[in-house]
């Protein structure tokens, strides 16, 4: 209202992405006469549904699969929807453990191949160990730093670099910013470490709406469930102010034009990058600080490249690339089109020169990986640059009236479809506990607190012992035995 005396809402939801719409859906289905409204800064709902993190789900993602069944959205695998499904049987994907090209001969080639094999075995074994640790009912308290954990568990630096990259792009944190227990909880919210890896490498089990390469149908049906009259578009909330009333605290929201709304409770269902742009008064939470850089990655370059023909298929490739050494992820998003993300070490505001440098780097990497010179001559090239968010440490609620959909429990994973759904449900239940606690069942409260328990898997004692064996421990044992034998030999001499 122009005079600042607008109708008092029970709940205001900032952000009409999957997380915000899921929170609104949960609220509206209670039919408890709760006055709520969603505020979206763009002209359409859905958030960033065209990026790397919101492309697909897997059958292991309980909450996303359950929502698709409820909204009657048929799903199909990505491979079967390709125009070249028959030809894909002989095509290969480029992964982080690809064999080296057979150019060199002799002992050097043998040693390189042996090293690559050991790195692959060590990484896949450690991935299984993490799954064994994170898919149990109760994760043991472990305050050890995750970076130190990687140093102790992994022998090769190539394996450590792979897991640093996987943890960063999956959770939003560097290993040095996480404890072992916190990292395991993040992985459990994704169902497993292996599931995260398969999702980033685009395996055959990936699902998307049948007959459509995007998730617009999910957004449309969520908006229909919520009600279009509850969504206000082109409203960029820039300030949230908490003021004390005679009965309780009132939260005032102000957009970029100075227009104001009032609500008893607010859910901030926005990304980390948008969250830091909102001023919280009179004193906001300190929810981020400069990261302890391990990889030197500062920005994400989301790209889409279109060619006259799928040249990569002619060279025997599917179009999927997951290469931590080159900080590149790529997948086929159309018949003649590739999309993906390149993680750049450039920081700050990028000018045109740096944008051209990133563009040339991406095309060069595509040409090198697919062994095809024509990859450097696309018909179209689209590029969007975003800074990588800093380390976030946010409590689920602030002053009992501001609720965060993205928290320190699961930060960047909220960008994936399943994580966004989890964040929306969790924020809605927290809001209902304050607004209409009588509408919440015991099962919903436990589901909110133990949401990741949906992904339990029983592990046998044999599996636990097998997963605990690693090359780093064996190497330390052999070094210890060698030192003892050397000392004994010197003593005998």
CSV table of C-alpha atoms in Angstrom, one decimal:
chain,number,residue,atom,x,y,z
A,1,UNK,CA,0.0,0.0,0.0
A,2,UNK,CA,1.3,3.5,-0.8
A,3,UNK,CA,0.6,4.7,2.7
A,4,UNK,CA,2.4,1.7,4.3
A,5,UNK,CA,-0.8,0.4,5.9
A,6,UNK,CA,-1.5,-2.6,3.8
A,7,UNK,CA,-3.5,-5.6,4.9
A,8,UNK,CA,-1.6,-7.8,7.4
A,9,UNK,CA,-0.7,-11.1,5.8
A,10,UNK,CA,-0.2,-14.2,7.9
A,11,UNK,CA,2.7,-15.3,5.6
A,12,UNK,CA,4.8,-13.7,2.9
A,13,UNK,CA,6.9,-15.9,0.7
A,14,UNK,CA,9.8,-14.2,-1.2
A,15,UNK,CA,10.6,-16.2,-4.4
A,16,UNK,CA,8.3,-18.1,-6.7
A,17,UNK,CA,10.8,-20.8,-7.6
A,18,UNK,CA,10.3,-24.5,-6.9
A,19,UNK,CA,11.1,-24.0,-3.2
A,20,UNK,CA,8.7,-21.1,-2.7
A,21,UNK,CA,5.9,-22.7,-4.7
A,22,UNK,CA,6.3,-25.9,-2.8
A,23,UNK,CA,6.0,-24.0,0.5
A,24,UNK,CA,2.9,-22.3,-0.7
A,25,UNK,CA,1.4,-25.6,-1.9
A,26,UNK,CA,2.0,-27.1,1.5
A,27,UNK,CA,0.4,-24.1,3.2
A,28,UNK,CA,-2.6,-23.9,0.9
A,29,UNK,CA,-3.4,-27.7,1.3
A,30,UNK,CA,-3.9,-27.2,5.0
A,31,UNK,CA,-7.0,-25.2,4.2
A,32,UNK,CA,-6.5,-23.3,7.5
A,33,UNK,CA,-7.6,-19.8,6.3
A,34,UNK,CA,-4.0,-18.6,6.1
A,35,UNK,CA,-3.5,-15.3,4.2
A,36,UNK,CA,-0.3,-15.7,2.2
A,37,UNK,CA,1.3,-14.2,-0.9
A,38,UNK,CA,4.3,-15.0,-3.0
A,39,UNK,CA,6.6,-12.2,-4.3
A,40,UNK,CA,8.6,-12.9,-7.5
A,41,UNK,CA,11.1,-10.4,-8.9
A,42,UNK,CA,10.8,-11.7,-12.5
A,43,UNK,CA,7.7,-11.7,-14.7
A,44,UNK,CA,7.3,-15.5,-14.5
A,45,UNK,CA,7.6,-18.2,-11.9
A,46,UNK,CA,10.1,-21.1,-11.7
A,47,UNK,CA,13.4,-19.4,-10.7
A,48,UNK,CA,16.4,-20.6,-12.6
A,49,UNK,CA,15.1,-23.8,-14.2
A,50,UNK,CA,17.5,-23.6,-17.2
A,51,UNK,CA,20.8,-24.1,-15.4
A,52,UNK,CA,22.9,-27.2,-14.6
A,53,UNK,CA,21.4,-27.9,-11.2
A,54,UNK,CA,17.8,-28.1,-12.1
A,55,UNK,CA,17.8,-30.3,-15.2
A,56,UNK,CA,16.9,-33.8,-14.0
A,57,UNK,CA,16.2,-36.1,-11.1
A,58,UNK,CA,16.8,-39.8,-10.5
A,59,UNK,CA,14.5,-42.6,-9.2
A,60,UNK,CA,16.2,-42.4,-5.8
A,61,UNK,CA,15.0,-38.9,-5.2
A,62,UNK,CA,12.0,-39.6,-3.0
A,63,UNK,CA,10.5,-36.2,-2.6
A,64,UNK,CA,10.8,-35.2,-6.3
A,65,UNK,CA,9.3,-38.6,-7.5
A,66,UNK,CA,6.5,-38.3,-5.0
A,67,UNK,CA,5.6,-34.8,-6.2
A,68,UNK,CA,5.6,-35.9,-9.9
A,69,UNK,CA,3.2,-38.7,-9.1
A,70,UNK,CA,0.9,-36.4,-7.2
A,71,UNK,CA,0.8,-33.8,-10.0
A,72,UNK,CA,0.5,-36.6,-12.6
A,73,UNK,CA,3.6,-35.7,-14.5
A,74,UNK,CA,4.8,-38.7,-16.6
A,75,UNK,CA,8.6,-39.1,-16.6
A,76,UNK,CA,11.0,-40.6,-19.2
A,77,UNK,CA,14.7,-41.2,-19.3
A,78,UNK,CA,16.9,-38.7,-21.0
A,79,UNK,CA,18.5,-41.2,-23.3
A,80,UNK,CA,15.2,-42.6,-24.7
A,81,UNK,CA,14.1,-39.1,-25.7
A,82,UNK,CA,17.1,-38.5,-27.9
A,83,UNK,CA,16.7,-38.5,-31.6
A,84,UNK,CA,19.7,-40.8,-31.9
A,85,UNK,CA,18.6,-43.4,-29.3
A,86,UNK,CA,19.7,-46.3,-31.6
A,87,UNK,CA,23.1,-44.8,-32.2
A,88,UNK,CA,23.7,-44.1,-28.5
A,89,UNK,CA,24.4,-47.7,-27.8
A,90,UNK,CA,28.0,-47.3,-29.1
A,91,UNK,CA,28.6,-43.8,-27.9
A,92,UNK,CA,30.6,-43.1,-24.8
A,93,UNK,CA,30.6,-40.3,-22.2
A,94,UNK,CA,33.7,-38.4,-20.9
A,95,UNK,CA,34.2,-38.9,-17.2
A,96,UNK,CA,36.8,-37.9,-14.7
A,97,UNK,CA,38.7,-41.2,-15.0
A,98,UNK,CA,39.0,-41.4,-18.7
A,99,UNK,CA,41.9,-43.4,-20.1
A,100,UNK,CA,44.9,-41.4,-21.4
A,101,UNK,CA,45.3,-41.2,-25.2
A,102,UNK,CA,47.6,-43.9,-26.5
A,103,UNK,CA,50.4,-41.7,-27.8
A,104,UNK,CA,53.3,-42.6,-25.6
A,105,UNK,CA,54.9,-46.1,-25.5
A,106,UNK,CA,57.0,-48.0,-22.9
A,107,UNK,CA,57.3,-47.7,-19.2
A,108,UNK,CA,55.9,-44.2,-18.9
A,109,UNK,CA,52.7,-45.2,-20.6
A,110,UNK,CA,52.3,-48.3,-18.4
A,111,UNK,CA,52.9,-46.3,-15.2
A,112,UNK,CA,50.4,-43.6,-16.3
A,113,UNK,CA,47.8,-46.2,-17.0
A,114,UNK,CA,48.5,-47.9,-13.7
A,115,UNK,CA,48.2,-44.6,-11.8
A,116,UNK,CA,44.9,-43.8,-13.6
A,117,UNK,CA,43.6,-47.2,-12.7
A,118,UNK,CA,44.5,-46.8,-9.0
A,119,UNK,CA,43.0,-43.3,-8.8
A,120,UNK,CA,39.8,-44.6,-10.3
A,121,UNK,CA,39.7,-47.6,-7.9
A,122,UNK,CA,40.5,-45.4,-4.9
A,123,UNK,CA,37.8,-42.8,-5.8
A,124,UNK,CA,35.0,-45.3,-6.4
A,125,UNK,CA,35.9,-47.1,-3.2
A,126,UNK,CA,35.9,-43.9,-1.2
A,127,UNK,CA,32.6,-42.9,-2.8
A,128,UNK,CA,31.2,-46.2,-1.5
A,129,UNK,CA,32.6,-45.6,1.9
A,130,UNK,CA,30.9,-42.2,2.1
A,131,UNK,CA,27.6,-43.7,1.1
A,132,UNK,CA,28.1,-46.3,3.8
A,133,UNK,CA,28.6,-43.6,6.4
A,134,UNK,CA,25.8,-41.2,5.3
A,135,UNK,CA,22.9,-43.6,4.6
A,136,UNK,CA,22.6,-44.9,8.2
A,137,UNK,CA,19.9,-43.9,10.6
A,138,UNK,CA,22.1,-41.8,12.9
A,139,UNK,CA,25.2,-40.1,11.6
A,140,UNK,CA,28.0,-40.2,14.2
A,141,UNK,CA,29.2,-36.9,15.5
A,142,UNK,CA,32.6,-36.2,13.8
A,143,UNK,CA,34.0,-32.7,14.2
A,144,UNK,CA,37.1,-33.4,12.1
A,145,UNK,CA,37.6,-31.1,9.1
A,146,UNK,CA,36.5,-32.7,5.8
A,147,UNK,CA,39.8,-31.6,4.1
A,148,UNK,CA,41.8,-33.4,6.8
A,149,UNK,CA,39.5,-36.4,6.3
A,150,UNK,CA,40.3,-36.4,2.6
A,151,UNK,CA,44.0,-36.2,3.3
A,152,UNK,CA,43.8,-39.1,5.7
A,153,UNK,CA,41.6,-41.3,3.5
A,154,UNK,CA,43.0,-40.8,0.0
A,155,UNK,CA,46.5,-41.5,-1.2
A,156,UNK,CA,46.5,-39.7,-4.6
A,157,UNK,CA,46.2,-36.0,-5.0
A,158,UNK,CA,44.1,-36.5,-8.1
A,159,UNK,CA,41.5,-38.4,-6.0
A,160,UNK,CA,41.5,-35.5,-3.4
A,161,UNK,CA,41.0,-32.9,-6.2
A,162,UNK,CA,38.1,-34.9,-7.6
A,163,UNK,CA,36.3,-35.0,-4.3
A,164,UNK,CA,37.0,-31.3,-3.6
A,165,UNK,CA,35.3,-30.5,-6.8
A,166,UNK,CA,32.4,-32.9,-6.3
A,167,UNK,CA,31.8,-31.5,-2.7
A,168,UNK,CA,31.9,-27.9,-3.8
A,169,UNK,CA,29.6,-28.1,-6.8
A,170,UNK,CA,27.3,-30.5,-5.0
A,171,UNK,CA,26.9,-28.8,-1.6
A,172,UNK,CA,28.2,-25.3,-2.2
A,173,UNK,CA,31.0,-25.7,0.4
A,174,UNK,CA,34.7,-26.3,0.2
A,175,UNK,CA,35.8,-29.3,2.2
A,176,UNK,CA,37.8,-27.1,4.5
A,177,UNK,CA,34.5,-25.3,5.4
A,178,UNK,CA,32.7,-28.5,6.5
A,179,UNK,CA,33.0,-31.0,9.3
A,180,UNK,CA,32.8,-34.7,8.4
A,181,UNK,CA,29.4,-35.0,10.1
A,182,UNK,CA,28.0,-31.9,8.3
A,183,UNK,CA,29.2,-33.2,4.9
A,184,UNK,CA,27.6,-36.6,5.4
A,185,UNK,CA,24.3,-35.0,6.3
A,186,UNK,CA,24.5,-33.0,3.0
A,187,UNK,CA,25.2,-36.1,1.0
A,188,UNK,CA,22.3,-38.0,2.7
A,189,UNK,CA,19.9,-35.2,1.6
A,190,UNK,CA,20.9,-36.1,-2.0
A,191,UNK,CA,20.2,-39.8,-1.3
A,192,UNK,CA,23.8,-40.7,-1.8
A,193,UNK,CA,27.2,-39.5,-3.0
A,194,UNK,CA,27.0,-41.9,-5.9
A,195,UNK,CA,23.6,-40.5,-6.9
A,196,UNK,CA,25.1,-37.0,-6.9
A,197,UNK,CA,27.9,-38.2,-9.1
A,198,UNK,CA,25.6,-40.0,-11.5
A,199,UNK,CA,23.4,-36.9,-11.7
A,200,UNK,CA,26.3,-34.7,-12.7
A,201,UNK,CA,27.5,-37.3,-15.3
A,202,UNK,CA,24.1,-37.8,-16.7
A,203,UNK,CA,23.6,-41.6,-16.4
A,204,UNK,CA,20.8,-43.6,-18.1
A,205,UNK,CA,18.6,-43.4,-15.1
A,206,UNK,CA,18.1,-39.7,-15.3
A,207,UNK,CA,14.4,-38.6,-15.6
A,208,UNK,CA,12.6,-35.6,-17.1
A,209,UNK,CA,9.1,-34.9,-18.2
A,210,UNK,CA,8.1,-37.2,-21.0
A,211,UNK,CA,8.2,-35.4,-24.3
A,212,UNK,CA,9.7,-32.2,-22.9
A,213,UNK,CA,13.3,-31.3,-22.2
A,214,UNK,CA,12.4,-28.8,-19.4
A,215,UNK,CA,10.3,-28.7,-16.2
A,216,UNK,CA,7.8,-26.0,-17.2
A,217,UNK,CA,5.0,-28.4,-16.7
A,218,UNK,CA,6.0,-28.9,-13.0
A,219,UNK,CA,5.9,-25.1,-12.5
A,220,UNK,CA,2.6,-24.7,-14.2
A,221,UNK,CA,0.9,-27.3,-12.1
A,222,UNK,CA,2.4,-26.0,-8.9
A,223,UNK,CA,1.1,-22.5,-9.7
A,224,UNK,CA,-2.3,-24.0,-10.5
A,225,UNK,CA,-2.4,-25.8,-7.1
A,226,UNK,CA,-1.3,-22.6,-5.2
A,227,UNK,CA,-3.6,-20.3,-7.2
A,228,UNK,CA,-2.3,-17.6,-9.6
A,229,UNK,CA,-4.1,-14.9,-7.5
A,230,UNK,CA,-1.6,-15.6,-4.7
A,231,UNK,CA,1.5,-14.7,-6.8
A,232,UNK,CA,2.7,-11.1,-7.4
A,233,UNK,CA,5.3,-10.8,-10.2
A,234,UNK,CA,7.8,-8.0,-11.0
A,235,UNK,CA,8.3,-7.4,-7.3
A,236,UNK,CA,11.9,-7.3,-6.1
A,237,UNK,CA,12.0,-7.4,-2.3
A,238,UNK,CA,15.0,-5.4,-1.2
A,239,UNK,CA,14.3,-4.8,2.5
A,240,UNK,CA,12.8,-6.8,5.3
A,241,UNK,CA,12.2,-5.0,8.6
A,242,UNK,CA,11.1,-6.4,11.9
A,243,UNK,CA,9.1,-4.1,14.2
A,244,UNK,CA,7.5,-4.9,17.5
A,245,UNK,CA,3.7,-4.6,17.9
A,246,UNK,CA,1.6,-4.8,21.0
A,247,UNK,CA,0.9,-8.4,20.4
A,248,UNK,CA,3.8,-9.8,18.4
A,249,UNK,CA,6.4,-8.8,15.8
A,250,UNK,CA,5.4,-7.5,12.4
A,251,UNK,CA,7.6,-7.9,9.4
A,252,UNK,CA,7.5,-5.1,6.7
A,253,UNK,CA,8.6,-5.9,3.2
A,254,UNK,CA,9.7,-3.2,0.8
A,255,UNK,CA,10.4,-3.6,-2.9
A,256,UNK,CA,12.7,-1.6,-5.2
A,257,UNK,CA,10.0,1.0,-6.0
A,258,UNK,CA,9.3,1.7,-2.3
A,259,UNK,CA,6.0,-0.2,-2.1
A,260,UNK,CA,5.5,-2.0,1.2
A,261,UNK,CA,3.6,-5.0,2.6
A,262,UNK,CA,3.2,-6.4,6.1
A,263,UNK,CA,3.2,-10.0,7.3
A,264,UNK,CA,3.5,-11.8,10.6
A,265,UNK,CA,6.0,-14.3,9.1
A,266,UNK,CA,8.2,-14.4,6.1
A,267,UNK,CA,9.8,-17.3,4.2
A,268,UNK,CA,12.9,-16.3,2.2
A,269,UNK,CA,12.9,-18.9,-0.6
A,270,UNK,CA,15.6,-17.3,-2.7
A,271,UNK,CA,19.1,-18.3,-3.7
A,272,UNK,CA,22.2,-17.5,-1.7
A,273,UNK,CA,23.2,-14.8,-4.2
A,274,UNK,CA,19.7,-13.1,-3.9
A,275,UNK,CA,19.7,-13.5,-0.2
A,276,UNK,CA,22.7,-11.2,0.4
A,277,UNK,CA,20.9,-8.5,-1.7
A,278,UNK,CA,18.1,-8.3,0.9
A,279,UNK,CA,18.6,-5.9,3.8
A,280,UNK,CA,17.3,-7.3,7.1
A,281,UNK,CA,16.6,-4.6,9.7
A,282,UNK,CA,17.1,-3.6,12.4
A,283,UNK,CA,19.9,-6.2,12.6
A,284,UNK,CA,20.3,-9.0,10.2
A,285,UNK,CA,21.9,-12.4,10.7
A,286,UNK,CA,25.6,-12.8,9.9
A,287,UNK,CA,25.1,-15.6,7.4
A,288,UNK,CA,28.2,-15.7,5.3
A,289,UNK,CA,31.9,-15.0,5.2
A,290,UNK,CA,34.8,-15.2,2.8
A,291,UNK,CA,35.5,-18.9,1.9
A,292,UNK,CA,38.8,-20.7,2.5
A,293,UNK,CA,39.6,-21.3,-1.1
A,294,UNK,CA,41.0,-24.7,-2.1
A,295,UNK,CA,40.2,-24.9,-5.8
A,296,UNK,CA,40.3,-21.2,-6.7
A,297,UNK,CA,36.9,-21.2,-8.3
A,298,UNK,CA,35.1,-17.9,-8.2
A,299,UNK,CA,32.4,-17.8,-10.9
A,300,UNK,CA,30.1,-20.1,-12.9
A,301,UNK,CA,29.7,-19.8,-16.6
A,302,UNK,CA,26.5,-21.4,-17.8
A,303,UNK,CA,26.7,-21.9,-21.5
A,304,UNK,CA,24.6,-23.2,-24.4
A,305,UNK,CA,26.2,-24.0,-27.8
A,306,UNK,CA,24.3,-24.9,-31.0
A,307,UNK,CA,26.0,-26.5,-34.0
A,308,UNK,CA,24.8,-27.3,-37.6
A,309,UNK,CA,25.0,-31.0,-36.7
A,310,UNK,CA,25.9,-33.2,-33.6
A,311,UNK,CA,29.6,-33.5,-34.5
A,312,UNK,CA,30.4,-35.2,-31.2
A,313,UNK,CA,28.3,-38.2,-32.2
A,314,UNK,CA,30.3,-38.6,-35.3
A,315,UNK,CA,33.4,-39.0,-33.1
A,316,UNK,CA,31.7,-41.5,-30.9
A,317,UNK,CA,30.6,-39.3,-27.9
A,318,UNK,CA,27.3,-38.8,-26.2
A,319,UNK,CA,28.0,-35.1,-25.5
A,320,UNK,CA,28.3,-35.6,-21.7
A,321,UNK,CA,31.5,-34.4,-20.0
A,322,UNK,CA,32.3,-34.4,-16.3
A,323,UNK,CA,35.9,-33.3,-16.0
A,324,UNK,CA,37.0,-31.9,-12.6
A,325,UNK,CA,40.6,-31.3,-13.9
A,326,UNK,CA,39.2,-28.9,-16.4
A,327,UNK,CA,36.4,-27.6,-14.2
A,328,UNK,CA,33.9,-28.4,-16.9
A,329,UNK,CA,30.5,-30.1,-16.9
A,330,UNK,CA,28.6,-30.6,-20.2
A,331,UNK,CA,25.6,-32.5,-21.5
A,332,UNK,CA,23.5,-32.7,-24.7
A,333,UNK,CA,20.4,-30.5,-24.3
A,334,UNK,CA,19.1,-30.9,-27.8
A,335,UNK,CA,19.7,-32.6,-31.2
A,336,UNK,CA,22.5,-30.2,-32.2
A,337,UNK,CA,22.9,-28.4,-28.9
A,338,UNK,CA,25.2,-28.7,-25.8
A,339,UNK,CA,24.8,-27.0,-22.4
A,340,UNK,CA,26.8,-27.0,-19.3
A,341,UNK,CA,28.8,-25.1,-16.8
A,342,UNK,CA,32.5,-24.0,-16.7
A,343,UNK,CA,33.8,-23.0,-13.3
A,344,UNK,CA,36.2,-20.1,-13.8
A,345,UNK,CA,39.0,-18.8,-11.5
A,346,UNK,CA,38.2,-15.2,-12.6
A,347,UNK,CA,36.7,-13.1,-9.8
A,348,UNK,CA,34.9,-9.8,-9.5
A,349,UNK,CA,32.9,-8.1,-12.2
A,350,UNK,CA,33.8,-9.6,-15.6
A,351,UNK,CA,34.2,-7.3,-18.6
A,352,UNK,CA,33.8,-8.1,-22.3
A,353,UNK,CA,37.5,-9.2,-22.6
A,354,UNK,CA,37.1,-11.8,-19.9
A,355,UNK,CA,33.8,-13.0,-21.3
A,356,UNK,CA,35.5,-13.6,-24.6
A,357,UNK,CA,38.3,-15.4,-22.8
A,358,UNK,CA,35.8,-17.7,-21.1
A,359,UNK,CA,34.0,-18.3,-24.4
A,360,UNK,CA,37.3,-19.3,-26.1
A,361,UNK,CA,38.3,-21.5,-23.2
A,362,UNK,CA,35.0,-23.4,-23.3
A,363,UNK,CA,35.2,-24.0,-27.1
A,364,UNK,CA,38.8,-25.1,-26.8
A,365,UNK,CA,37.9,-27.6,-24.1
A,366,UNK,CA,35.0,-29.0,-26.2
A,367,UNK,CA,37.3,-29.3,-29.2
A,368,UNK,CA,40.0,-31.1,-27.1
A,369,UNK,CA,37.6,-33.5,-25.4
A,370,UNK,CA,35.6,-34.5,-28.5
A,371,UNK,CA,38.7,-34.4,-30.7
A,372,UNK,CA,36.8,-32.3,-33.3
A,373,UNK,CA,38.1,-29.0,-34.7
A,374,UNK,CA,34.7,-28.0,-35.9
A,375,UNK,CA,33.5,-27.6,-32.3
A,376,UNK,CA,35.2,-24.2,-32.2
A,377,UNK,CA,32.8,-22.9,-34.9
A,378,UNK,CA,29.2,-22.9,-33.4
A,379,UNK,CA,26.2,-21.3,-34.9
A,380,UNK,CA,25.2,-19.8,-31.6
A,381,UNK,CA,26.8,-19.4,-28.2
A,382,UNK,CA,25.0,-18.2,-25.1
A,383,UNK,CA,26.8,-17.4,-21.9
A,384,UNK,CA,25.6,-16.4,-18.4
A,385,UNK,CA,28.1,-15.6,-15.7
A,386,UNK,CA,27.3,-15.9,-11.9
A,387,UNK,CA,29.6,-15.6,-8.9
A,388,UNK,CA,29.9,-18.7,-6.8
A,389,UNK,CA,28.2,-17.9,-3.4
A,390,UNK,CA,30.3,-17.6,-0.3
A,391,UNK,CA,30.1,-20.0,2.7
A,392,UNK,CA,26.6,-19.7,4.3
A,393,UNK,CA,25.8,-20.4,7.9
A,394,UNK,CA,22.1,-19.7,8.5
A,395,UNK,CA,19.7,-21.0,11.2
A,396,UNK,CA,16.4,-22.3,9.9
A,397,UNK,CA,14.6,-19.3,11.5
A,398,UNK,CA,15.7,-15.8,12.6
A,399,UNK,CA,13.9,-14.0,15.4
A,400,UNK,CA,11.1,-16.6,15.1
A,401,UNK,CA,9.5,-14.7,12.2
A,402,UNK,CA,11.9,-15.0,9.3
A,403,UNK,CA,12.3,-18.5,7.9
A,404,UNK,CA,15.1,-19.5,5.4
A,405,UNK,CA,14.4,-22.1,2.8
A,406,UNK,CA,18.2,-22.4,2.2
A,407,UNK,CA,20.1,-23.2,5.4
A,408,UNK,CA,23.5,-24.4,6.5
A,409,UNK,CA,22.0,-27.9,6.6
A,410,UNK,CA,21.8,-27.9,2.8
A,411,UNK,CA,22.9,-24.8,1.0
A,412,UNK,CA,23.6,-25.2,-2.7
A,413,UNK,CA,21.7,-28.5,-3.0
A,414,UNK,CA,18.5,-26.4,-2.7
A,415,UNK,CA,19.2,-25.5,-6.4
A,416,UNK,CA,18.5,-29.1,-7.4
A,417,UNK,CA,14.9,-30.0,-7.9
A,418,UNK,CA,14.7,-32.6,-5.1
A,419,UNK,CA,16.6,-30.2,-2.7
A,420,UNK,CA,14.3,-27.3,-3.6
A,421,UNK,CA,11.3,-29.4,-2.8
A,422,UNK,CA,12.8,-30.5,0.5
A,423,UNK,CA,13.6,-26.9,1.4
A,424,UNK,CA,10.1,-25.7,0.6
A,425,UNK,CA,8.4,-28.4,2.6
A,426,UNK,CA,10.7,-27.8,5.6
A,427,UNK,CA,10.1,-24.0,5.5
A,428,UNK,CA,6.4,-24.5,5.3
A,429,UNK,CA,6.2,-26.8,8.3
A,430,UNK,CA,8.3,-24.3,10.3
A,431,UNK,CA,5.9,-21.5,9.4
A,432,UNK,CA,2.8,-23.7,10.2
A,433,UNK,CA,4.3,-24.5,13.6
A,434,UNK,CA,4.2,-20.7,14.4
A,435,UNK,CA,0.9,-19.8,12.5
A,436,UNK,CA,-1.4,-22.8,12.9
A,437,UNK,CA,0.4,-25.5,15.1
A,438,UNK,CA,-2.8,-27.4,15.4
A,439,UNK,CA,-2.7,-28.3,11.7
A,440,UNK,CA,0.7,-30.1,12.0
A,441,UNK,CA,0.8,-33.8,12.6
A,442,UNK,CA,3.5,-35.6,14.4
A,443,UNK,CA,4.6,-37.4,11.3
A,444,UNK,CA,5.1,-34.0,9.5
A,445,UNK,CA,7.3,-32.7,12.3
A,446,UNK,CA,9.4,-35.8,12.3
A,447,UNK,CA,9.6,-35.8,8.5
A,448,UNK,CA,10.8,-32.2,8.7
A,449,UNK,CA,13.5,-33.0,11.3
A,450,UNK,CA,14.5,-36.3,9.8
A,451,UNK,CA,13.7,-35.6,6.2
A,452,UNK,CA,16.9,-37.2,5.0
A,453,UNK,CA,15.9,-40.5,6.7
A,454,UNK,CA,14.0,-41.3,3.5
A,455,UNK,CA,17.3,-42.4,2.0
A,456,UNK,CA,18.3,-45.1,4.5
A,457,UNK,CA,20.1,-48.2,3.3
A,458,UNK,CA,21.1,-51.1,5.4
A,459,UNK,CA,24.8,-52.0,5.2
A,460,UNK,CA,26.1,-55.3,6.3
A,461,UNK,CA,29.2,-55.8,8.5
A,462,UNK,CA,31.1,-57.2,5.5
A,463,UNK,CA,30.4,-54.1,3.5
A,464,UNK,CA,31.5,-51.8,6.3
A,465,UNK,CA,34.8,-53.6,6.7
A,466,UNK,CA,35.4,-53.7,2.9
A,467,UNK,CA,34.6,-49.9,2.5
A,468,UNK,CA,37.0,-49.0,5.4
A,469,UNK,CA,40.0,-50.4,3.5
A,470,UNK,CA,41.9,-47.8,1.5
A,471,UNK,CA,45.2,-47.3,-0.3
A,472,UNK,CA,46.2,-44.5,2.1
A,473,UNK,CA,46.0,-46.8,5.1
A,474,UNK,CA,47.8,-49.6,3.3
A,475,UNK,CA,50.6,-47.2,2.2
A,476,UNK,CA,51.0,-45.9,5.8
A,477,UNK,CA,51.1,-49.5,7.0
A,478,UNK,CA,53.7,-50.4,4.4
A,479,UNK,CA,55.8,-47.3,5.2
A,480,UNK,CA,55.6,-48.2,8.9
A,481,UNK,CA,56.7,-51.8,8.3
A,482,UNK,CA,59.5,-50.6,6.0
A,483,UNK,CA,60.7,-48.1,8.7
A,484,UNK,CA,60.7,-50.9,11.3
A,485,UNK,CA,62.6,-53.2,9.0
A,486,UNK,CA,65.1,-50.5,8.1
A,487,UNK,CA,65.7,-49.7,11.7
A,488,UNK,CA,66.2,-53.4,12.5
A,489,UNK,CA,68.6,-53.8,9.6
A,490,UNK,CA,70.6,-50.8,10.7
A,491,UNK,CA,70.7,-52.2,14.2
A,492,UNK,CA,71.9,-55.6,12.9
A,493,UNK,CA,74.6,-53.9,10.8
